[in-house]
Amino acid sequence: MIGEIERKKGAAGRLRFGIQLAAALVQNANFKGFFTGRIYQGPVKNVCVPGLNCYSCPGAIGACPLGSLQNFLGSRTFKFPYYVLGLLLFFGALLGRAVCGFLCPFGFIQELIHRIPFPKKKLRTFKGDKQLRYLKYLILAVFVIILPLVLTATPAFCKYICPAGTLEGGIPIVLLHGNKLNMKIGALFDLKMAILIAVIVLCLIIYRPFCRYICPLGAVYGLTNRVSLYHLSIDSARCVGCGTCSNTCPMAADPLHSPDSPECIRCGKCAGVCPTGAIDLGFRAGKSETAARKQTD
Amino acid sequence: MSRNKKGLICIAAAAVLITAGLLLKQNAAVLAKAIRVCLECIGVG
């Protein structure tokens, strides 16, 4: 039985890794841009990609949904962002936070960093972890919506916080166009580099710290987990309530009591370790219900 | 209402929003921003 669980877990993990790698490569398929420093300017860039991928990355072939949203909200002649919100709702209603778990290149980078061995024990959760998770909603409201609306033409999240922009856009562009940009590099770049370094260091200790506490895109998709067609369900007839799923969840969510938790990135690790196979993930998974609720009924 | 119905209603609403955005040529505004290096985004603006 344990051997079977391990085999299933390994196969599912490899499949997810393959999808994450392919998604990161496809969304950054302008490979020559990494050598020339010129960003892609073709027609595909009028489509927002589902995950966090800076459109100033030399490899990016699509637009960043958060950058595009802030651009609309901060426009001098305000335009309601029908197109960007429509795309976000589409990705959210279809996949929910599975976008984070499977398609987001910055989430993938964080997972790769987390695999690096760290001398001290890695943290799954800690005191204050739950409260800190609300920070991403505050950042969504303040930096993605309110500040761009108030300070015209200022994509505040991209400008002051986004470490994906620094890693995928800032560093390659500065390296490739250093001579032209040297004069402009100042306190802002230092601040963003400090945020990026802090995220990288935290990744060594905590699984996906940026997704857990900061990412406004994760906050948006988390809200759609309740309705997304791709979802997680628990067969209460097979669930024995052992809690292995909740103890295994790398995001420290609780699939047993809250299968539609906004923190669940649908990575499927819980389904892989369930000793009775009670957890199902997919578009055709059974009706989502908590085993605990069923027991109390 | 079943979960699938809610999801499909959201997808239909998303399709309406995307169509409205396309009719207003908002995709062109996304393209115009995305094809230039965003100096703010990379931390030098």
XYZ file of C-alpha atoms in Angstrom:
342
model
C 0.000 0.000 0.000
C 2.790 2.448 0.958
C 4.712 1.494 -2.198
C 1.623 2.185 -4.307
C 1.141 5.603 -2.652
C 4.800 6.508 -3.234
C 4.569 5.457 -6.897
C 1.406 7.550 -7.457
C 2.927 10.514 -5.627
C 6.101 10.361 -7.715
C 4.261 10.113 -11.040
C 1.932 13.025 -10.189
C 4.878 15.126 -8.994
C 6.835 14.463 -12.204
C 3.807 15.326 -14.343
C 3.301 18.619 -12.494
C 7.011 19.439 -12.769
C 6.855 18.783 -16.516
C 3.799 21.026 -16.922
C 5.421 23.803 -14.861
C 8.627 23.623 -16.908
C 6.734 23.592 -20.207
C 4.524 26.514 -19.105
C 7.569 28.572 -18.068
C 9.309 27.859 -21.390
C 6.228 28.520 -23.538
C 5.507 31.834 -21.787
C 9.150 32.844 -22.321
C 9.668 31.374 -25.774
C 11.433 34.446 -27.209
C 14.776 32.837 -26.375
C 16.861 35.113 -28.588
C 15.706 38.037 -26.448
C 17.895 36.749 -23.627
C 20.940 37.327 -25.850
C 19.939 40.510 -27.664
C 18.096 42.193 -24.770
C 15.231 43.104 -27.103
C 11.761 42.223 -25.879
C 9.233 40.428 -28.074
C 6.918 42.806 -29.933
C 4.697 40.388 -31.844
C 0.898 40.136 -31.819
C 0.715 37.418 -29.129
C 1.621 40.089 -26.596
C -1.920 41.446 -26.637
C -2.949 38.374 -24.644
C -2.338 38.231 -20.901
C -0.695 35.054 -19.649
C -2.394 33.371 -16.652
C 0.566 33.520 -14.249
C 2.979 36.153 -12.987
C 5.448 36.691 -15.830
C 6.872 40.162 -16.425
C 6.191 41.494 -19.918
C 9.526 43.270 -19.817
C 11.302 39.918 -19.570
C 13.286 39.581 -22.821
C 11.799 36.117 -23.290
C 8.147 36.935 -22.549
C 5.728 36.397 -25.420
C 2.597 37.451 -23.496
C 1.499 40.315 -21.263
C 1.501 40.274 -17.464
C -2.119 40.389 -16.205
C -1.212 42.461 -13.131
C 0.863 44.963 -15.089
C -1.899 45.298 -17.685
C -4.553 45.764 -14.994
C -2.547 48.527 -13.289
C -1.925 50.145 -16.654
C -5.689 50.397 -17.302
C -6.494 51.621 -13.798
C -3.722 54.216 -13.943
C -4.569 55.429 -17.425
C -5.053 59.236 -17.701
C -8.411 58.626 -19.371
C -9.862 55.953 -17.093
C -11.079 52.883 -18.918
C -12.785 50.021 -17.116
C -10.486 47.027 -17.717
C -13.066 44.672 -19.275
C -10.491 42.720 -21.251
C -7.992 42.056 -18.447
C -10.678 41.333 -15.832
C -12.391 39.003 -18.321
C -9.169 37.054 -18.841
C -8.533 36.860 -15.079
C -12.081 35.629 -14.479
C -11.729 33.094 -17.288
C -8.469 31.630 -15.948
C -9.860 31.707 -12.392
C -13.205 30.085 -13.211
C -11.504 27.404 -15.263
C -8.515 26.578 -13.051
C -8.652 28.592 -9.812
C -5.284 28.550 -8.052
C -4.192 25.601 -10.181
C -2.768 28.473 -12.257
C -0.330 29.042 -9.361
C 0.409 25.347 -8.968
C 0.915 24.508 -12.637
C 1.324 27.565 -14.861
C 2.991 30.387 -12.948
C 6.707 30.734 -13.845
C 7.527 32.678 -10.667
C 5.825 30.027 -8.534
C 7.918 27.397 -10.338
C 11.126 29.355 -9.639
C 10.216 29.514 -5.929
C 9.651 25.751 -5.851
C 13.039 25.126 -7.472
C 14.745 27.332 -4.879
C 12.880 25.535 -2.089
C 14.420 22.238 -3.250
C 17.895 23.530 -2.372
C 18.968 21.938 0.925
C 19.006 24.310 3.883
C 21.011 23.589 7.055
C 18.089 24.380 9.396
C 14.658 22.745 9.415
C 12.285 24.015 6.714
C 9.118 25.623 8.077
C 5.668 24.447 7.009
C 3.853 26.933 9.192
C 4.629 29.198 12.155
C 2.932 31.530 14.626
C 1.341 34.410 12.719
C 1.387 32.487 9.405
C -2.422 32.547 9.092
C -2.673 36.283 9.745
C 0.179 37.074 7.376
C -1.704 35.411 4.527
C -4.205 38.300 4.506
C -1.353 40.599 3.450
C -1.767 39.590 -0.196
C -5.365 40.913 -0.198
C -4.160 44.208 1.268
C -1.444 44.447 -1.390
C -4.048 43.690 -4.080
C -6.318 46.463 -2.818
C -3.639 49.095 -2.145
C -0.854 48.521 -4.695
C -2.782 47.040 -7.620
C -6.070 48.967 -7.401
C -6.034 52.083 -5.183
C -2.545 53.528 -5.815
C -2.680 53.181 -9.631
C -6.130 54.852 -9.533
C -4.917 57.706 -7.318
C -1.388 58.185 -8.679
C -2.001 58.214 -12.427
C 0.431 56.220 -14.573
C 2.042 54.485 -11.591
C 1.880 50.688 -11.624
C 2.597 50.674 -7.878
C 2.880 46.914 -7.390
C 5.274 46.528 -10.331
C 7.237 49.613 -9.355
C 7.700 49.076 -5.625
C 7.242 45.355 -4.954
C 7.185 42.830 -7.798
C 10.260 40.566 -7.457
C 9.258 38.712 -10.638
C 9.771 41.939 -12.588
C 13.215 42.382 -11.025
C 14.275 38.801 -11.676
C 12.766 38.282 -15.129
C 12.949 41.835 -16.481
C 15.220 44.025 -14.369
C 18.307 41.842 -14.076
C 18.476 40.666 -17.732
C 17.722 44.134 -19.131
C 20.254 45.839 -16.857
C 22.884 43.202 -17.696
C 22.263 43.518 -21.435
C 21.781 47.307 -21.559
C 23.960 48.283 -18.623
C 25.653 51.182 -20.419
C 22.358 52.890 -21.282
C 20.682 52.304 -17.921
C 23.533 52.902 -15.476
C 22.454 56.497 -14.859
C 18.906 55.450 -14.021
C 19.740 52.683 -11.573
C 19.197 54.017 -8.081
C 17.330 53.544 -4.815
C 14.293 51.996 -6.508
C 16.354 49.255 -8.123
C 18.121 48.655 -4.796
C 14.753 48.349 -3.029
C 13.495 45.863 -5.591
C 16.714 43.864 -5.437
C 16.399 43.739 -1.639
C 12.819 42.414 -1.959
C 13.958 39.806 -4.494
C 16.848 38.660 -2.285
C 14.509 38.459 0.735
C 12.058 36.310 -1.268
C 14.873 34.013 -2.463
C 16.216 33.550 1.077
C 12.704 32.915 2.435
C 12.133 30.351 -0.338
C 14.941 28.268 1.141
C 13.015 27.998 4.413
C 9.341 28.349 3.467
C 7.475 26.828 0.507
C 6.425 29.599 -1.928
C 6.523 32.549 0.514
C 5.689 35.097 -2.194
C 2.576 33.116 -3.240
C 1.480 32.704 0.380
C 1.855 36.252 1.635
C 2.385 38.761 -1.158
C 1.095 37.737 -4.590
C -2.024 39.734 -5.571
C -2.602 37.386 -8.499
C -2.738 34.468 -6.068
C -5.244 36.484 -4.036
C -7.473 36.882 -7.117
C -7.266 33.218 -8.101
C -7.738 32.136 -4.477
C -11.139 33.800 -4.495
C -12.124 31.746 -7.550
C -11.184 28.401 -5.956
C -14.792 28.062 -4.775
C -16.219 28.021 -8.292
C -13.356 26.806 -10.489
C -14.119 23.860 -12.745
C -10.758 22.281 -11.892
C -11.197 21.399 -8.249
C -10.442 19.074 -5.395
C -13.041 16.813 -3.838
C -13.088 14.413 -0.928
C -15.107 11.216 -1.004
C -16.500 11.191 2.515
C -17.374 7.486 2.245
C -13.697 6.617 1.785
C -12.136 9.300 4.016
C -11.046 7.918 7.391
C -10.163 11.365 8.770
C -6.511 10.452 9.416
C -5.374 13.999 8.597
C -2.414 12.855 6.457
C -3.542 15.235 3.692
C -3.581 18.280 5.965
C -0.215 17.360 7.476
C 1.320 16.949 4.018
C -0.011 20.103 2.320
C 3.028 22.271 1.494
C 0.876 25.409 1.540
C -0.344 24.440 5.040
C -3.945 24.467 3.829
C -6.459 21.997 5.240
C -7.915 19.946 2.379
C -9.925 17.774 4.769
C -11.989 20.618 6.210
C -11.609 23.176 3.451
C -11.055 21.664 -0.008
C -11.775 25.036 -1.645
C -9.391 26.978 0.572
C -8.019 30.083 -1.192
C -4.571 28.864 -0.142
C -4.810 25.561 -2.059
C -2.755 25.687 -5.277
C -4.110 22.280 -6.414
C -0.627 20.719 -6.415
C -2.191 17.342 -5.673
C 0.265 16.281 -2.961
C -2.672 15.538 -0.630
C -4.243 13.224 -3.215
C -0.906 11.446 -3.605
C -0.571 10.623 0.087
C -4.199 9.773 0.909
C -4.099 6.146 2.120
C -7.668 5.436 0.979
C -7.610 7.373 -2.297
C -10.453 9.589 -1.070
C -9.098 12.767 -2.652
C -9.782 13.483 -6.275
C -8.490 16.408 -8.341
C -9.631 17.424 -11.784
C -12.390 18.868 -13.931
C -14.608 15.864 -13.345
C -13.810 15.310 -9.665
C -16.791 14.453 -7.468
C -18.899 17.128 -5.802
C -16.663 19.039 -3.427
C -17.617 18.445 0.188
C -15.777 18.235 3.424
C -15.672 14.913 5.138
C -15.893 16.647 8.499
C -19.153 18.401 7.547
C -20.615 15.121 6.351
C -19.741 13.453 9.638
C -21.554 16.118 11.660
C -24.724 15.930 9.493
C -26.660 25.663 -7.599
C -24.038 23.070 -8.522
C -20.368 23.909 -8.623
C -20.131 23.270 -12.358
C -23.027 25.665 -13.017
C -21.344 28.406 -10.985
C -18.080 27.840 -12.842
C -19.788 27.906 -16.229
C -21.678 31.107 -15.347
C -18.339 32.719 -14.401
C -16.805 31.568 -17.692
C -19.789 33.009 -19.589
C -19.366 36.297 -17.689
C -15.657 36.226 -18.534
C -16.497 35.719 -22.219
C -18.817 38.762 -22.113
C -16.083 40.890 -20.477
C -13.433 39.733 -22.948
C -15.757 40.440 -25.906
C -16.547 43.915 -24.541
C -12.825 44.534 -24.123
C -12.071 43.362 -27.657
C -14.839 45.571 -29.081
C -13.300 48.524 -27.245
C -9.877 47.489 -28.620
C -8.478 47.128 -25.122
C -6.225 44.321 -26.368
C -4.410 46.965 -28.419
C -3.817 48.981 -25.232
C -2.393 45.844 -23.567
C -0.137 45.283 -26.591
C 1.026 48.908 -26.664
C 2.174 48.677 -23.042
C 3.639 45.184 -23.313
C 5.885 45.775 -26.336
C 7.885 48.517 -24.616
C 10.252 47.882 -21.739
C 8.347 48.995 -18.632
C 11.018 50.857 -16.668
C 8.876 50.941 -13.514
C 8.379 47.176 -13.680
C 12.097 46.473 -13.878
C 12.925 48.960 -11.123
C 14.693 51.721 -13.022
C 11.763 54.024 -13.817
